[in-house]
Tab-separated table of C-alpha atoms in Angstrom:
chain	number	residue	atom	x	y	z
Z	352	MET	CA	0.246	-0.118	0.265
Z	353	GLN	CA	1.472	3.332	-0.912
Z	354	CYS	CA	1.599	5.942	1.764
Z	355	ASN	CA	2.804	9.557	2.293
Z	356	ILE	CA	4.871	10.497	5.305
Z	357	LYS	CA	5.831	13.789	5.462
Z	358	GLY	CA	5.486	14.600	1.812
Z	359	GLN	CA	7.740	11.456	0.797
Z	360	ALA	CA	5.838	8.598	-0.890
Z	361	TYR	CA	6.896	5.172	0.315
Z	362	ASN	CA	5.028	1.559	0.209
Z	363	TYR	CA	3.780	0.194	3.725
Z	364	ILE	CA	3.400	-3.712	3.999
Z	365	ASP	CA	2.085	-5.570	6.892
Z	366	ARG	CA	2.301	-8.751	5.082
Z	367	VAL	CA	6.012	-9.174	4.706
Z	368	MET	CA	6.436	-12.727	5.358
Z	369	GLU	CA	4.386	-13.550	2.388
Z	370	ASP	CA	6.293	-12.104	-0.467
Z	371	GLU	CA	10.017	-13.623	-1.215
Z	372	PHE	CA	11.039	-10.285	-2.505
Z	373	THR	CA	9.911	-8.066	0.594
Z	374	ARG	CA	10.970	-10.958	3.265
Z	375	ASN	CA	14.529	-10.666	1.675
Z	376	ARG	CA	14.733	-7.092	1.934
Z	377	TYR	CA	13.327	-7.122	5.557
Z	378	PHE	CA	16.314	-9.757	6.302
Z	379	GLN	CA	18.882	-7.514	4.786
Z	380	LEU	CA	17.545	-4.461	6.912
Z	381	SER	CA	17.828	-6.560	9.745
Z	382	LYS	CA	21.041	-7.627	9.131
Z	383	ASP	CA	22.397	-4.056	8.273
Z	384	ILE	CA	21.039	-2.586	11.236
Z	385	TYR	CA	21.593	-5.767	14.205
Z	386	LYS	CA	23.450	-8.130	12.357
Z	387	LEU	CA	20.548	-10.866	12.834
Z	388	LYS	CA	20.244	-14.085	11.182
Z	389	TYR	CA	16.646	-14.145	10.171
Z	390	GLU	CA	17.260	-15.903	7.085
Z	391	LYS	CA	18.885	-18.866	8.992
Z	392	TRP	CA	15.771	-18.376	11.309
Z	393	TYR	CA	13.553	-18.623	8.389
Z	394	GLN	CA	15.225	-21.627	6.676
Z	395	SER	CA	14.821	-23.564	10.119
Z	396	GLY	CA	11.299	-23.601	9.411
Z	397	TYR	CA	10.516	-22.202	13.150
Z	398	MET	CA	10.069	-18.876	12.162
Z	399	ASP	CA	6.431	-18.578	12.365
Z	400	ASN	CA	3.518	-16.171	12.104
Z	401	ARG	CA	3.469	-15.085	15.498
Z	402	TYR	CA	6.437	-12.863	14.429
Z	403	ILE	CA	5.010	-10.073	12.119
Z	404	PRO	CA	7.075	-7.721	10.811
Z	405	TYR	CA	5.539	-4.125	9.402
Z	406	VAL	CA	7.717	-2.454	6.751
Z	407	ILE	CA	8.246	0.654	4.989
Z	408	MET	CA	9.832	0.355	1.298
Z	409	HIS	CA	11.372	2.979	-0.648
Z	410	GLY	CA	11.706	1.617	-3.859
Z	411	ASP	CA	13.361	-1.723	-3.656
Z	412	THR	CA	14.494	-0.962	-0.091
Z	413	ALA	CA	13.449	-2.067	3.303
Z	414	VAL	CA	14.121	1.403	5.103
Z	415	SER	CA	11.997	1.037	8.503
Z	416	SER	CA	10.421	-1.671	10.521
Z	417	VAL	CA	8.676	-2.399	13.652
Z	418	ALA	CA	7.760	-6.116	14.474
Z	419	VAL	CA	5.015	-7.645	16.677
Z	420	CYS	CA	5.840	-10.862	18.418
Z	421	VAL	CA	2.832	-12.641	19.919
Z	422	ASN	CA	3.320	-14.415	23.010
Z	423	ASP	CA	1.049	-17.056	24.984
Z	424	ILE	CA	1.850	-16.269	28.576
Z	425	ASN	CA	0.875	-18.089	31.468
Z	426	TRP	CA	1.030	-16.004	34.750
Z	427	LYS	CA	-0.073	-17.639	38.060
Z	428	GLY	CA	-2.006	-20.141	36.402
Z	429	GLN	CA	-3.949	-17.964	33.960
Z	430	GLN	CA	-3.578	-18.078	30.180
Z	431	LYS	CA	-2.912	-14.562	28.348
Z	432	ARG	CA	-1.900	-13.089	25.191
Z	433	TYR	CA	0.790	-10.540	25.521
Z	434	VAL	CA	2.123	-8.822	22.373
Z	435	GLN	CA	5.894	-7.513	22.453
Z	436	ILE	CA	6.907	-4.681	20.184
Z	437	SER	CA	10.401	-5.471	19.058
Z	438	THR	CA	13.054	-5.264	16.323
Z	439	VAL	CA	12.237	-1.201	15.659
Z	440	MET	CA	14.874	-0.017	13.251
Z	441	THR	CA	15.548	2.174	10.456
Z	442	LEU	CA	18.209	3.085	7.811
Z	443	PRO	CA	20.318	5.971	9.198
Z	444	GLU	CA	19.640	8.069	6.186
Z	445	TYR	CA	16.074	7.593	6.703
Z	446	ARG	CA	15.760	8.668	10.771
Z	447	ASN	CA	14.025	11.501	11.821
Z	448	LYS	CA	11.414	11.450	9.055
Z	449	GLY	CA	8.499	10.016	10.937
Z	450	LEU	CA	8.703	6.519	9.546
Z	451	ASN	CA	8.839	4.855	13.270
Z	452	ARG	CA	5.836	7.025	14.359
Z	453	TYR	CA	3.753	5.849	11.213
Z	454	LEU	CA	4.315	2.058	11.769
Z	455	MET	CA	4.043	2.477	15.595
Z	456	GLU	CA	0.415	3.948	15.267
Z	457	ASN	CA	-0.522	1.124	12.460
Z	458	VAL	CA	1.232	-1.544	15.046
Z	459	LEU	CA	-1.124	-0.273	17.960
Z	460	ALA	CA	-4.236	0.155	15.755
Z	461	ASP	CA	-3.871	-3.411	14.700
Z	462	TRP	CA	-2.870	-5.032	18.224
Z	463	VAL	CA	-4.235	-2.972	21.106
Z	464	ASN	CA	-7.497	-4.709	21.284
Z	465	LYS	CA	-6.400	-8.239	20.337
Z	466	SER	CA	-3.998	-8.430	23.227
Z	467	ASP	CA	-3.973	-8.572	27.110
Z	468	ALA	CA	-0.979	-6.258	27.331
Z	469	VAL	CA	1.538	-4.598	24.986
Z	470	TYR	CA	4.825	-4.167	25.863
Z	471	LEU	CA	8.802	-3.565	24.491
Z	472	LEU	CA	12.167	-3.664	25.646
Z	473	ALA	CA	14.174	-0.405	24.573
Z	474	ASN	CA	17.656	0.647	24.253
Z	475	ASP	CA	18.915	3.940	25.980
Z	476	SER	CA	18.941	5.914	22.917
Z	477	VAL	CA	15.219	5.685	22.443
Z	478	VAL	CA	13.774	5.926	25.802
Z	479	ASP	CA	11.899	9.335	25.254
Z	480	PHE	CA	10.212	7.897	22.021
Z	481	TYR	CA	7.630	5.333	23.574
Z	482	PRO	CA	5.933	7.402	26.175
Z	483	LYS	CA	4.773	9.594	23.372
Z	484	PHE	CA	2.346	6.364	22.342
Z	485	ASN	CA	1.261	6.129	26.082
Z	486	PHE	CA	4.099	3.331	27.106
Z	487	GLU	CA	5.273	3.832	30.770
Z	488	GLU	CA	8.814	2.496	31.830
Z	489	TYR	CA	8.718	-0.089	34.600
Z	490	LYS	CA	11.759	-1.928	36.633
Z	491	GLU	CA	12.447	-5.514	36.148
Z	492	PHE	CA	14.126	-7.634	38.625
Z	493	GLU	CA	17.184	-10.110	38.904
Z	494	PHE	CA	16.859	-13.162	41.217
Z	495	SER	CA	20.250	-15.158	42.234
Z	496	LYS	CA	21.305	-17.342	45.376
Z	497	PRO	CA	24.312	-19.514	46.335
Z	498	ILE	CA	24.743	-22.725	44.625
Z	499	LEU	CA	26.851	-25.781	45.167
Z	500	LYS	CA	28.462	-27.779	42.736
Z	501	SER	CA	27.211	-31.446	42.588
Z	502	GLU	CA	28.234	-34.964	41.000
Z	503	GLY	CA	26.779	-35.438	37.917
Z	504	THR	CA	27.105	-35.641	33.970
Z	505	TYR	CA	26.145	-33.105	31.146
Z	506	ARG	CA	27.348	-32.418	27.754
Z	507	LYS	CA	27.192	-29.714	25.516
Z	508	LEU	CA	24.380	-29.830	22.682
Z	509	ASN	CA	25.310	-29.580	19.210
Z	510	ILE	CA	22.066	-27.568	17.490
Z	511	GLU	CA	23.661	-28.610	13.709
Z	512	ASP	CA	23.100	-32.411	14.882
Z	513	PRO	CA	19.548	-33.672	14.327
Z	514	LYS	CA	19.950	-35.667	17.174
Z	515	ASP	CA	20.564	-33.091	19.644
Z	516	TRP	CA	18.012	-30.697	18.095
Z	517	GLU	CA	15.657	-33.251	18.483
Z	518	LEU	CA	16.422	-33.251	22.444
Z	519	LEU	CA	16.643	-29.650	22.308
Z	520	ILE	CA	13.143	-29.020	20.960
Z	521	LYS	CA	11.624	-32.259	23.213
Z	522	GLY	CA	13.211	-30.360	26.402
Z	523	TYR	CA	11.425	-27.106	25.206
Z	524	ARG	CA	8.243	-28.685	24.875
Z	525	LYS	CA	8.220	-29.502	28.339
Z	526	GLY	CA	8.331	-26.023	29.757
Z	527	ASN	CA	10.351	-24.430	32.794
Z	528	PRO	CA	8.136	-25.855	35.764
Z	529	PHE	CA	10.398	-23.387	37.907
Z	530	SER	CA	9.262	-20.123	36.330
Z	531	GLU	CA	6.340	-17.983	37.616
Z	532	LEU	CA	5.953	-16.195	34.146
Z	533	LYS	CA	5.779	-18.664	31.675
Z	534	VAL	CA	5.914	-17.769	27.953
Z	535	ASP	CA	5.250	-20.158	25.267
Z	536	ASN	CA	6.856	-19.094	22.088
Z	537	LEU	CA	9.003	-21.844	20.290
Z	538	SER	CA	9.864	-19.578	17.439
Z	539	GLN	CA	11.599	-17.032	19.599
Z	540	PHE	CA	13.312	-19.527	21.502
Z	541	VAL	CA	14.760	-21.090	18.489
Z	542	PHE	CA	15.920	-17.707	17.294
Z	543	HIS	CA	17.850	-17.164	20.316
Z	544	CYS	CA	19.630	-20.549	20.133
Z	545	ILE	CA	20.776	-19.983	16.282
Z	546	GLN	CA	21.721	-16.212	17.074
Z	547	PHE	CA	23.096	-15.780	20.537
Z	548	ARG	CA	23.083	-19.131	22.758
Z	549	ALA	CA	24.454	-22.092	20.269
Z	550	ASN	CA	27.390	-22.685	22.481
Z	551	ASP	CA	25.290	-22.360	25.973
Z	552	ILE	CA	22.975	-25.240	25.629
Z	553	TYR	CA	23.440	-28.447	27.816
Z	554	TYR	CA	21.593	-31.839	28.277
Z	555	ILE	CA	21.570	-33.560	32.069
Z	556	GLN	CA	20.901	-36.922	31.274
Z	557	GLN	CA	19.779	-38.138	34.737
Z	558	TYR	CA	17.078	-35.264	35.100
Z	559	ASP	CA	16.164	-35.494	31.088
Z	560	ALA	CA	16.714	-31.598	31.143
Z	561	VAL	CA	17.941	-29.230	29.056
Z	562	ALA	CA	19.615	-26.178	30.801
Z	563	VAL	CA	20.701	-22.878	28.608
Z	564	VAL	CA	23.403	-21.315	30.797
Z	565	LYS	CA	26.599	-19.442	30.843
Z	566	HIS	CA	29.897	-19.597	33.121
Z	567	GLU	CA	31.055	-16.034	33.946
Z	568	GLU	CA	34.006	-16.544	36.459
Z	569	ASN	CA	32.172	-17.469	39.449
Z	570	ARG	CA	29.007	-17.273	38.527
Z	571	LEU	CA	26.421	-19.181	36.689
Z	572	PHE	CA	24.004	-17.262	34.504
Z	573	CYS	CA	20.706	-19.847	33.720
Z	574	TYR	CA	18.953	-18.275	30.913
Z	575	ASP	CA	16.268	-21.101	31.073
Z	576	VAL	CA	15.718	-24.752	32.040
Z	577	PHE	CA	13.507	-27.187	30.811
Z	578	ALA	CA	12.261	-30.677	32.807
Z	579	ASP	CA	10.019	-32.181	34.215
Z	580	ALA	CA	8.181	-30.883	37.275
Z	581	ASN	CA	9.077	-33.378	39.892
Z	582	ASN	CA	12.715	-32.038	39.435
Z	583	GLN	CA	14.322	-29.454	41.652
Z	584	LEU	CA	16.038	-26.528	39.974
Z	585	ASP	CA	19.151	-26.345	42.523
Z	586	ASP	CA	20.111	-30.192	41.408
Z	587	ILE	CA	20.033	-29.664	38.059
Z	588	LEU	CA	22.028	-26.373	38.095
Z	589	GLY	CA	24.146	-27.670	40.667
Z	590	ILE	CA	25.550	-30.257	38.207
Z	591	VAL	CA	26.285	-27.653	35.301
Z	592	ALA	CA	28.060	-25.563	38.013
Z	593	ASN	CA	31.783	-25.369	37.863
Z	594	ASN	CA	33.881	-26.284	41.236
Z	595	ASP	CA	34.383	-22.668	41.852
Z	596	THR	CA	30.771	-21.332	41.085
Z	597	ASP	CA	29.318	-19.827	44.122
Z	598	HIS	CA	26.031	-18.248	42.748
Z	599	VAL	CA	23.592	-18.407	40.094
Z	600	CYS	CA	21.617	-15.706	38.496
Z	601	LEU	CA	18.354	-16.459	36.521
Z	602	GLY	CA	16.984	-15.024	33.345
Z	603	PHE	CA	13.588	-15.980	34.425
Z	604	THR	CA	11.546	-15.215	37.500
Z	605	PRO	CA	11.498	-18.106	39.706
Z	606	GLU	CA	7.934	-19.001	41.011
Z	607	MET	CA	9.580	-19.999	44.175
Z	608	LYS	CA	11.491	-17.121	45.740
Z	609	TYR	CA	12.572	-18.461	48.965
Z	610	GLY	CA	16.867	-18.022	49.270
Z	611	TYR	CA	16.780	-15.567	46.269
Z	612	THR	CA	18.438	-12.382	46.657
Z	613	ILE	CA	16.057	-10.016	44.435
Z	614	GLU	CA	17.579	-6.622	42.991
Z	615	GLU	CA	16.581	-4.617	40.530
Z	616	SER	CA	17.827	-5.515	37.245
Z	617	GLN	CA	21.110	-3.326	36.286
Z	618	GLU	CA	21.171	-4.717	32.656
Z	619	GLU	CA	22.905	-2.033	30.806
Z	620	ASP	CA	20.872	-0.537	27.292
Z	621	ASN	CA	17.812	-2.351	28.379
Z	622	HIS	CA	14.300	-0.572	29.477
Z	623	LEU	CA	11.192	-2.002	30.119
Z	624	PHE	CA	7.995	-0.052	28.559
Z	625	VAL	CA	4.377	-1.547	29.209
Z	626	LEU	CA	1.519	0.240	27.392
Z	627	ASN	CA	-0.996	1.933	29.587
Z	628	GLY	CA	-4.421	0.939	29.915
Z	629	LYS	CA	-3.718	-2.661	29.348
Z	630	GLU	CA	-3.027	-5.369	31.909
Z	631	ASN	CA	0.578	-4.782	33.667
Z	632	ILE	CA	2.021	-7.481	35.852
Z	633	PHE	CA	5.040	-5.389	36.313
Z	634	ARG	CA	3.532	-2.578	38.217
Z	635	ASP	CA	2.863	-4.569	41.447
Z	636	ASN	CA	5.127	-7.826	40.986
Z	637	GLN	CA	8.875	-8.046	40.989
Z	638	VAL	CA	9.277	-9.551	37.491
Z	639	MET	CA	11.862	-10.383	34.727
Z	640	THR	CA	10.576	-10.685	30.838
Z	641	PRO	CA	12.281	-14.172	30.309
Z	642	MET	CA	15.390	-13.557	28.556
Z	643	LEU	CA	14.974	-16.643	25.805
Z	644	SER	CA	11.632	-15.067	24.967
Z	645	ARG	CA	12.617	-11.442	24.155
Z	646	ALA	CA	12.265	-10.677	20.479
């Protein structure tokens, strides 16, 4: 659809993934701006229709985009639909021309009445932009606790190996029984595995569990864990801990908070914004958006 923004003609497209040419131009924009491997994600077969880019084209070039990620949420036993606005990007020469505003207005018009909540994660440079659309910033919280190394075996999964990939997907489908805020979006999880966490995925055989963790000196950072509900999180993480690991920090909100130190997140260049007038669990709860659900 042709549109006119501040006197300049563009093409506005909200069905990007259906057309190969437009899709490839969008992938190129995401690679140019954020170095994202969207083509690999698409070829995996897991890039599904819950990730919806809205794009402005100028000629044959994708110049600006805002994406919507539709998440199935379980919060304290209640099923919800939360919409995350993500991957907001514009080529440098097209910035400050009203393109992002045009896209945001269209995205909100499409999704505000189809969701229980709308949220986004923004970097430092755009914290003044989103309040113009009735978004308000809220704090996220980190959870950490001491941990002891325990006996047991584990191995790193190779996501290029079909058998290991099958173990990973099987694990994900079990869900994280230790998380209070559960996000079911296999597509986004696969993206994180491909883009960021390929070297951080481990299988713990005695618990038939998959853990996505990273060792940082004496800290174990646990992005997510997938296991049967009759297991204990400390038992699983104790096996993947190193001998000098003394504490674990979680990339999700634990359901059982006893023993955890709870602090405001100090994550750099990351700000949580939630749309006013919709549900907002972040207002009255100490919560972190699960890191492997972030789009």
